[in-house]
Tab-separated table of C-alpha atoms in Angstrom:
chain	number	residue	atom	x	y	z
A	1	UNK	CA	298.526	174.283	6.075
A	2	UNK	CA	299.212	177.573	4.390
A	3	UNK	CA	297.410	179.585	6.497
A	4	UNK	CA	298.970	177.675	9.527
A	5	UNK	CA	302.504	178.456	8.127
A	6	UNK	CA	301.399	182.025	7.847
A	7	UNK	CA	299.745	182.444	11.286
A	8	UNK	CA	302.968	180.741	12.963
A	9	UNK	CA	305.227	183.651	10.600
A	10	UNK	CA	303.100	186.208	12.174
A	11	UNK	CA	303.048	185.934	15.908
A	12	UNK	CA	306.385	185.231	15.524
A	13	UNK	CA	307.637	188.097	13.476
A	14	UNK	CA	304.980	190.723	15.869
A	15	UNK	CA	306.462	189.549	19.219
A	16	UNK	CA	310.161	189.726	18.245
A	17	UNK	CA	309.426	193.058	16.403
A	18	UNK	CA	307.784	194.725	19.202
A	19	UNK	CA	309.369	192.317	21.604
A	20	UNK	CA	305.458	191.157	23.577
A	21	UNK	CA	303.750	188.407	23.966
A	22	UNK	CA	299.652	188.807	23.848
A	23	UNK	CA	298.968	187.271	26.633
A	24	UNK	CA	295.610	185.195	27.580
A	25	UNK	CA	293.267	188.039	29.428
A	26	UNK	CA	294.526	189.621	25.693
A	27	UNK	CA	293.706	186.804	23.639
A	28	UNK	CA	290.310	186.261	24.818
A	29	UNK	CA	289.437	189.688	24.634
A	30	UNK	CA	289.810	189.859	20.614
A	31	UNK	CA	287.780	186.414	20.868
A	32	UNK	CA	284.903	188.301	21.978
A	33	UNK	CA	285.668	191.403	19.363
A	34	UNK	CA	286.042	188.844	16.540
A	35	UNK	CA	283.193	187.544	17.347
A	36	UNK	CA	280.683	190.470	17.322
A	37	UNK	CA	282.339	192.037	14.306
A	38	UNK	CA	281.591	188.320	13.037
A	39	UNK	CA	278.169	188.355	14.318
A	40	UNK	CA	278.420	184.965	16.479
A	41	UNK	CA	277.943	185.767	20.575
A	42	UNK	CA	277.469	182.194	21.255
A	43	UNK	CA	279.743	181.271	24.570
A	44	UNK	CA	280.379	177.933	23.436
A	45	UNK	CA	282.121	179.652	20.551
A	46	UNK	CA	284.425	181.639	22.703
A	47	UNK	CA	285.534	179.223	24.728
A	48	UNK	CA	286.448	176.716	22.131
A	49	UNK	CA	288.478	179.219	20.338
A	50	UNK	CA	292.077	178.865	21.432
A	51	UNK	CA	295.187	181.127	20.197
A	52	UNK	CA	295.757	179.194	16.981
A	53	UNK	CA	292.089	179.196	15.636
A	54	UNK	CA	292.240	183.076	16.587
A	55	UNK	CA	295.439	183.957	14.811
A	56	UNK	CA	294.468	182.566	12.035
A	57	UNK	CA	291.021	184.451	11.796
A	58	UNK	CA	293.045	187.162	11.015
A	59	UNK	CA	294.042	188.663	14.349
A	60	UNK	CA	297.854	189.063	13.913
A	61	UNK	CA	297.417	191.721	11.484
A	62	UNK	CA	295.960	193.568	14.143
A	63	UNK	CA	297.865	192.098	17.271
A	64	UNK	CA	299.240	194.766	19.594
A	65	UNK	CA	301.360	195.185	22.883
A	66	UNK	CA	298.603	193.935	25.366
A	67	UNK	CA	299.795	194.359	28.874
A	68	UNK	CA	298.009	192.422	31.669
A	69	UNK	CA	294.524	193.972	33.213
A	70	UNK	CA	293.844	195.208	36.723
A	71	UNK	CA	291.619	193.470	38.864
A	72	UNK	CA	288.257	194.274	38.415
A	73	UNK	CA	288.167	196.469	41.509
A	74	UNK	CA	290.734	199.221	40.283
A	75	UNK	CA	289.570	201.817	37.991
A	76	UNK	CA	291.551	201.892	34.899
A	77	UNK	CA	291.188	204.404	31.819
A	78	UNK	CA	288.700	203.550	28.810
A	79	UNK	CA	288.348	199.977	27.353
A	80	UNK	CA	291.037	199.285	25.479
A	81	UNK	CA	293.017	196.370	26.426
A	82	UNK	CA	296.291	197.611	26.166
A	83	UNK	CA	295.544	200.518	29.005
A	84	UNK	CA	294.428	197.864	31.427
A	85	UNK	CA	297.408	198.076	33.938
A	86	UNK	CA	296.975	201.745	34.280
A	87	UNK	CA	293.982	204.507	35.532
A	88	UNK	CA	295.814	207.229	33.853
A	89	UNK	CA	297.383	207.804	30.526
A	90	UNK	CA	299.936	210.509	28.557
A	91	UNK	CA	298.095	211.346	25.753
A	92	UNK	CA	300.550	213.996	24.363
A	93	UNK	CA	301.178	217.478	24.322
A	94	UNK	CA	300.080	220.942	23.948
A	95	UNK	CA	302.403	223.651	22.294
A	96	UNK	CA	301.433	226.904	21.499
A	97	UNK	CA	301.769	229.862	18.699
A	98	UNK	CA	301.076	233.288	18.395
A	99	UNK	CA	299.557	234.306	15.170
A	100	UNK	CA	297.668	232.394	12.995
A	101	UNK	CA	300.113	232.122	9.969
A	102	UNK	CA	302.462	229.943	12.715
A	103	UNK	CA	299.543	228.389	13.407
A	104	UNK	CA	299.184	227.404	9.507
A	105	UNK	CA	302.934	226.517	9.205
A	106	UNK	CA	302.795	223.651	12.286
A	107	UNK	CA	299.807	222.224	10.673
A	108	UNK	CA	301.628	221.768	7.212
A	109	UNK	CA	304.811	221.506	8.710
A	110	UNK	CA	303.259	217.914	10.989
A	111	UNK	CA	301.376	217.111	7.669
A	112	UNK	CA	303.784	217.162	5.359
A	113	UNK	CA	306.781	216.513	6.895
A	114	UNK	CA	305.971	213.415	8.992
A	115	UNK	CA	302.485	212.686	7.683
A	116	UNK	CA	300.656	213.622	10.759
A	117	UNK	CA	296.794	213.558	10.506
A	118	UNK	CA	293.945	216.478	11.364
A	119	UNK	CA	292.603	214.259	14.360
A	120	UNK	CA	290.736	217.654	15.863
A	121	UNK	CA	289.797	220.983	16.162
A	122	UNK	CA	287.440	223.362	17.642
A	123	UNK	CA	284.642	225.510	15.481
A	124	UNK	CA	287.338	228.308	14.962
A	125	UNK	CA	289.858	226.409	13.866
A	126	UNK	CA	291.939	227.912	17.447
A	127	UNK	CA	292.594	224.509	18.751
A	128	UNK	CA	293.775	221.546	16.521
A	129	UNK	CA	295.346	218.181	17.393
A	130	UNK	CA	297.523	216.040	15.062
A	131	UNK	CA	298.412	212.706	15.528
A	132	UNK	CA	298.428	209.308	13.706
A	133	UNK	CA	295.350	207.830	14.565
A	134	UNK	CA	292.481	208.442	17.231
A	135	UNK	CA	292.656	209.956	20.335
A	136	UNK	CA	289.599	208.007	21.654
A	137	UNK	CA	289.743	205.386	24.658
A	138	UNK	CA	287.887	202.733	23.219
A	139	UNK	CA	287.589	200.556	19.735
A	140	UNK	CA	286.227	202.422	17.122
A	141	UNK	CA	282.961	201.823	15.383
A	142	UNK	CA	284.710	201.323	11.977
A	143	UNK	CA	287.811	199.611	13.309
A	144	UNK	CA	286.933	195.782	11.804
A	145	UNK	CA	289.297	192.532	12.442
A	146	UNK	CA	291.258	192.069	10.934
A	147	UNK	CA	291.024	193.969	7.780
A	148	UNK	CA	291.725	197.489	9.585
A	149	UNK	CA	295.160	198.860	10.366
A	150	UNK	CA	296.862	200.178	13.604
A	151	UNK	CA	296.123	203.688	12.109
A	152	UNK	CA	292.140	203.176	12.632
A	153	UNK	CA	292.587	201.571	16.200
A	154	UNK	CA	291.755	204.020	19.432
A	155	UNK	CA	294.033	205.155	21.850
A	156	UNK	CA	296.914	207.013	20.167
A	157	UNK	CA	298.494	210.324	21.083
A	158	UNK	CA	298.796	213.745	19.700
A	159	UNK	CA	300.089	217.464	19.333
A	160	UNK	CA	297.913	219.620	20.406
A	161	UNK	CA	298.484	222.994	18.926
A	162	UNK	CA	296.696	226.088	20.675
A	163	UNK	CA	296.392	229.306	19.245
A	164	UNK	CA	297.220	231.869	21.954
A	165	UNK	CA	295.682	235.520	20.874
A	166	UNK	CA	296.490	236.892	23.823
A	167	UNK	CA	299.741	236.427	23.875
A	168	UNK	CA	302.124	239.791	24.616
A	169	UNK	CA	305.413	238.596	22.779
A	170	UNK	CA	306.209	235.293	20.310
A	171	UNK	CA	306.960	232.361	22.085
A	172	UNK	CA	309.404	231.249	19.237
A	173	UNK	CA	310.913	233.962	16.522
A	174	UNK	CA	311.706	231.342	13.582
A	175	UNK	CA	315.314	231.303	13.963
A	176	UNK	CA	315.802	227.567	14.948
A	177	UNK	CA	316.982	228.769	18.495
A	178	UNK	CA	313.824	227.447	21.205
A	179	UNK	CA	313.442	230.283	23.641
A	180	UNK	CA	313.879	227.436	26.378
A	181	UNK	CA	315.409	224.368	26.645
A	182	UNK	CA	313.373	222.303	29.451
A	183	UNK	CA	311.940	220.305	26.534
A	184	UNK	CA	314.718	218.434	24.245
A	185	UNK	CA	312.583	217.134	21.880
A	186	UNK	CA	309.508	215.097	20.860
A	187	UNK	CA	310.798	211.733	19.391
A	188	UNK	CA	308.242	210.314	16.637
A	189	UNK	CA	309.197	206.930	14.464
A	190	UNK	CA	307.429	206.742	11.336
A	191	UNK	CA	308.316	205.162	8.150
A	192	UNK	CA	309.059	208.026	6.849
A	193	UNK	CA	310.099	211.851	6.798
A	194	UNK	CA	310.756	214.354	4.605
A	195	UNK	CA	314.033	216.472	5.550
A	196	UNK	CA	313.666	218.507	1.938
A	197	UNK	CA	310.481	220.145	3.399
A	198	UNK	CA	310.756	221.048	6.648
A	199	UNK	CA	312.670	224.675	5.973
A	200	UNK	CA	309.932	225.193	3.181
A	201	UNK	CA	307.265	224.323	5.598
A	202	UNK	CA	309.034	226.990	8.572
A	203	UNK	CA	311.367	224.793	10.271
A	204	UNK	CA	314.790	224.825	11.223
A	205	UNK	CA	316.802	221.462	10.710
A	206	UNK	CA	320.003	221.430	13.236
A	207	UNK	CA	320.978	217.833	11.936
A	208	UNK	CA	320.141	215.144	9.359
A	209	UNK	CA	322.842	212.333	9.679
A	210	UNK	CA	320.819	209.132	9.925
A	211	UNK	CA	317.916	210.795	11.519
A	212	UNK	CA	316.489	214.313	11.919
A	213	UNK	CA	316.888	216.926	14.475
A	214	UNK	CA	314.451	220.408	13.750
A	215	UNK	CA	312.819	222.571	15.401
A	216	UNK	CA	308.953	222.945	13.953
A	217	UNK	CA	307.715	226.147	13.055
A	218	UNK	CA	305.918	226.677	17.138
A	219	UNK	CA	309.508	226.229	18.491
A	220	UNK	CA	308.981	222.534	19.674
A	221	UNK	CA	312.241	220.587	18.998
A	222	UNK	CA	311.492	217.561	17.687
A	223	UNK	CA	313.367	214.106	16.857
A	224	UNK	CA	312.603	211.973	13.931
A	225	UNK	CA	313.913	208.364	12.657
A	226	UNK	CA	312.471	206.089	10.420
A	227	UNK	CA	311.214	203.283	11.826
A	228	UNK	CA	307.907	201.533	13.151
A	229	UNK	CA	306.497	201.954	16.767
A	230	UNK	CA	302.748	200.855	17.066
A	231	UNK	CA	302.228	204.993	17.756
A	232	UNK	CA	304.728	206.765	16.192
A	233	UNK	CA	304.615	209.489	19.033
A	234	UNK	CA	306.946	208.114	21.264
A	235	UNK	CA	307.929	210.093	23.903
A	236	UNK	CA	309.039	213.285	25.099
A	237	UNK	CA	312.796	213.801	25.942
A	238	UNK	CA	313.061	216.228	29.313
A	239	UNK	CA	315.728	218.025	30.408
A	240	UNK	CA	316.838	217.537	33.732
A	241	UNK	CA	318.943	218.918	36.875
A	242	UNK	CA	318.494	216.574	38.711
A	243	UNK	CA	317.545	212.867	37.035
A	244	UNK	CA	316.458	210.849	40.261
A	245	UNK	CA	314.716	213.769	41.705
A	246	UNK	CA	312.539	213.914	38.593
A	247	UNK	CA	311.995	210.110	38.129
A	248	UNK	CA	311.155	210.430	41.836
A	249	UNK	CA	308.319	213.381	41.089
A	250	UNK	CA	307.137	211.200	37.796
A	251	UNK	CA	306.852	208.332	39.853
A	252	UNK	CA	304.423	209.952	42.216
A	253	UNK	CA	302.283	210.244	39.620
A	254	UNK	CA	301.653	206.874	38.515
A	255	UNK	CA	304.671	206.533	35.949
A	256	UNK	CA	307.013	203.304	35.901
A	257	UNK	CA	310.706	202.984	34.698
A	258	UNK	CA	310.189	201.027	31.525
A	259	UNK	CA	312.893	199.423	28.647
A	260	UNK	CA	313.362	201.838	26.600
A	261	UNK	CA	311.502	202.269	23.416
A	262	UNK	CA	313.427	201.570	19.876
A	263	UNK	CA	311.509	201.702	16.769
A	264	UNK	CA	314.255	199.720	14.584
A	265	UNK	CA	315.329	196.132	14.882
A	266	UNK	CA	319.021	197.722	15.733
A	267	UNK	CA	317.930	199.172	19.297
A	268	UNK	CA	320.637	202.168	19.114
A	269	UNK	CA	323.101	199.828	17.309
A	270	UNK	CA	323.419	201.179	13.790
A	271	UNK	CA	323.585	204.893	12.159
A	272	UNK	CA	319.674	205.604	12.257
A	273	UNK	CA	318.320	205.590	15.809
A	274	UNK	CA	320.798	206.462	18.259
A	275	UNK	CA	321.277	204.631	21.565
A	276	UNK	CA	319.753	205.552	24.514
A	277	UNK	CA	320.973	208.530	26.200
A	278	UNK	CA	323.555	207.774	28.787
A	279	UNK	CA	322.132	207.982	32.313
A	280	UNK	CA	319.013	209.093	31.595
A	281	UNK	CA	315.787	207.420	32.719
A	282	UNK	CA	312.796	206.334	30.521
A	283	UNK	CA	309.108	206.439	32.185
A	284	UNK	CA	305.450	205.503	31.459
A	285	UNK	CA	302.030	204.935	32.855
A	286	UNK	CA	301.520	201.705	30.927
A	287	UNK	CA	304.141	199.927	28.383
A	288	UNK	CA	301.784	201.011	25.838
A	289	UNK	CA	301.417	204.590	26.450
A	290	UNK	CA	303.600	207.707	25.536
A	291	UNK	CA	306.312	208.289	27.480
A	292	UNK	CA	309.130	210.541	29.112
A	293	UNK	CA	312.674	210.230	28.941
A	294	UNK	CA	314.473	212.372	31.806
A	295	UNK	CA	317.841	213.104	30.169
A	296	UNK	CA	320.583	214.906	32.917
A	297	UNK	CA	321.115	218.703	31.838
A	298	UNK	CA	324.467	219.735	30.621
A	299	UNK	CA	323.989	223.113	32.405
A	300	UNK	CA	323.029	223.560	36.008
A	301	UNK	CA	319.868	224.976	35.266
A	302	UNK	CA	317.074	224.650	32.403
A	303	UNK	CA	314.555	227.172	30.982
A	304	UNK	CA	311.080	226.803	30.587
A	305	UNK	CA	310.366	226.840	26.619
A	306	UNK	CA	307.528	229.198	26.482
A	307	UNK	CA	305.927	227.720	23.241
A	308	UNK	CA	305.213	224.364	25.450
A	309	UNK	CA	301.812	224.761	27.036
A	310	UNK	CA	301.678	221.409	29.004
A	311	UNK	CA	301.901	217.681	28.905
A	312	UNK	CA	298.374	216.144	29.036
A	313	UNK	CA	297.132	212.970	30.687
A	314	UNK	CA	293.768	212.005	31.032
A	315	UNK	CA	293.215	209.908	34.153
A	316	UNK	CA	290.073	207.950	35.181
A	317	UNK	CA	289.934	208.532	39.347
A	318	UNK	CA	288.891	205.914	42.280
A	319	UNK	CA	285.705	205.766	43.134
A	320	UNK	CA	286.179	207.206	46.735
A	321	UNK	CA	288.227	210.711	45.171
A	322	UNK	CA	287.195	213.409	46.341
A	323	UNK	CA	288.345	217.334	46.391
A	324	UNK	CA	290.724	218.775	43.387
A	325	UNK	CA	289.471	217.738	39.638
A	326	UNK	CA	285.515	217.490	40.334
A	327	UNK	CA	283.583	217.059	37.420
A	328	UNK	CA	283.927	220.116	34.913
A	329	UNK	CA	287.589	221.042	36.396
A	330	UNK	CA	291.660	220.290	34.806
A	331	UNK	CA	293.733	219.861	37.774
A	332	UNK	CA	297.285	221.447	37.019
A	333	UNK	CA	301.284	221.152	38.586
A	334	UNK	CA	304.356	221.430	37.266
A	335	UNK	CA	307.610	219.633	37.348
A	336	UNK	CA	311.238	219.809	38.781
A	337	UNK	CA	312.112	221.591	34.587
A	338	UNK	CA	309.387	224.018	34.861
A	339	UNK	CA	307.037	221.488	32.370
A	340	UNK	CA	303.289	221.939	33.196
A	341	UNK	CA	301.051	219.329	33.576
A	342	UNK	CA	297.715	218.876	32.792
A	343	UNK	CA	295.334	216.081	34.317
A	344	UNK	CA	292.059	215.943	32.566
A	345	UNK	CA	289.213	213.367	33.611
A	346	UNK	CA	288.690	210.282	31.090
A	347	UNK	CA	284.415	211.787	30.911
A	348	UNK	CA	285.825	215.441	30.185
A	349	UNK	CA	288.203	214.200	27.744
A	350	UNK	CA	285.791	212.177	26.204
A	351	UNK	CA	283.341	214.315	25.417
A	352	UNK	CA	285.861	217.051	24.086
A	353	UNK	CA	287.062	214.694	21.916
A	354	UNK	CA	283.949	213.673	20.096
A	355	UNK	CA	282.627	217.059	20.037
A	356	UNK	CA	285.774	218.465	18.342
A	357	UNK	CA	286.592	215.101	16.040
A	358	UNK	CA	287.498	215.559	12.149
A	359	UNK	CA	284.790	213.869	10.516
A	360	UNK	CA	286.176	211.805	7.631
């Protein structure tokens, strides 16, 4: 009866706090994961397991925003349930620096200032990418119902910091003014951040009531509030002339107007996490993806911030594309605020990322 109580408590709390429901095509896929991890594969098994029985194996601890699967005809990105309704995905965002001493300062700056992990990084240490968990597109090996956390599970975003030695001038000269302003700022909840660090770590901190404003030590502005989001790399806040214009060109590309995302029970309400910005438009590939927020420009034109390299989404295409992105190739644009972006096939990005993982 206890563990009934407990199970009900659960579901209950998870769907109000992240405001889901894990629906069936959901439910019976961690049937089958519980199941292997659990070493029973008979299919009399999984079928006589209903929602109940599975929550209170354990699964709630693990339970996240499933959103409903394509039909087995479309293509969709990896195989994890929660990128089901979607063949492409926003998996974060490159910045860049110009020496290698900035290059140390974002590292420790991410690190210790909102407990960002090493996810990546290439032999010579050029190319790194931070995050909160792995990058990968499918369940990890280790990742064990229902005894692991969110943090193990596949799937999340990152920074990706690139070292640029080529560079002719610094994209951002440590004065807390961004040499552009097309990017507003990189929101991240976590449950916690550490305001006394960020100058000593090379950042500038603009404001601090209730949550933090600062630009990090590559010139990326960035937002932080304490609070819980099942990735705490929300979204990136854009910049924008013209609002329907850019929803229109982000909609061409596969993203959907969504609710927007709050990471505190509050939603805006309170002191901590402000409300959404008036008029502005929030956008994803899939409800469980990062997103963008197009936020309308005070000035009639925006800058491109040089120390932004691109925003990069990894895409699995149809099986009858042909032409740009062939095997081996990025395919590149940029949007209506100067922002590049960078489409990189789910088999490239794959293998790049277990060639360059940390190794724990």
């Amino acid at each position: 009866p206890t563990m009934k109580c407990l199970a009900i408590f659960y579901i209950v709390f998870i769907e109000c706090l992240y405001g889901f429901v894990i629906p069936d095509d959901g439910i019976r896929y961690l049937r089958r994961i519980y199941l292997n991890n659990s070493k029973r594969s008979s299919s009399d098994q999984v079928e006589t397991m209903d929602r109940r029985s599975l929550l209170l194996c354990g699964l709630t601890a693990a339970a996240l925003p499933f959103a409903s699967p394509v039909s087995p005809a479309q293509a969709f990105v990896g195989n994890l349930p929660e990128f089901q309704d979607t063949n492409a995905v926003l998996k974060g965002i490159t910045v860049k620096v110009t020496d290698p001493t900035q290059l140390k300062q974002m590292i420790s700056f991410l690190q210790i200032c909102f407990d960002f992990k090493v996810l990546r990084s290439t032999a010579d240490g050029s190319d790194v990418w931070m995050g909160f968990g792995p990058e990968q597109m499918s369940i990890p090996a280790e990742f064990r119902l229902p005894v692991s956390s969110f943090q193990d599970y596949g799937g999340h975003a990152s920074i990706h910091i690139r070292y640029d030695s080529q560079a002719t001038f610094s994209y951002y000269r440590g004065d807390g003014v961004a040499l552009g302003d097309n990017v507003a700022y990189v929101q991240v909840g976590v449950p916690t951040y550490r305001v006394s660090q960020m100058i000593k770590q090379g950042g500038s901190v603009l404001d601090a009531y209730g949550f933090v404003n600062v630009i990090s030590p590559s010139g990326l502005p960035m937002r932080g509030i304490v609070g819980i989001w099942p990735d705490p790399l929300m979204f990136c806040a854009i910049n924008c002339v013209d609002v329907e214009k850019s929803k229109t060109f982000y909609k061409q590309l596969g993203f959907v107007e969504q609710e927007y995302p709050y990471c505190r029970l509050g939603k805006g309400t309170g002191d901590f996490e402000p409300p959404q910005p008036k008029n502005s438009v929030y956008l994803s590939q899939s409800k469980n993806s990062m997103g963008v927020l197009l936020i309308p420009s005070k000035k009639k034109t925006v800058s491109p911030n040089p120390a932004i390299g691109s925003l990069d989404i990894v895409y699995k295409p149809s099986e009858d594309e042909t032409g740009e992105g062939k095997e081996g190739e990025e395919v590149s644009l940029q949007d209506l605020s100067g922002i590049n972006i960078v489409f990189e096939r789910d088999t490239m990005f794959e293998a790049a990322e277990k060639a360059t993982r940390v190794k724990k």
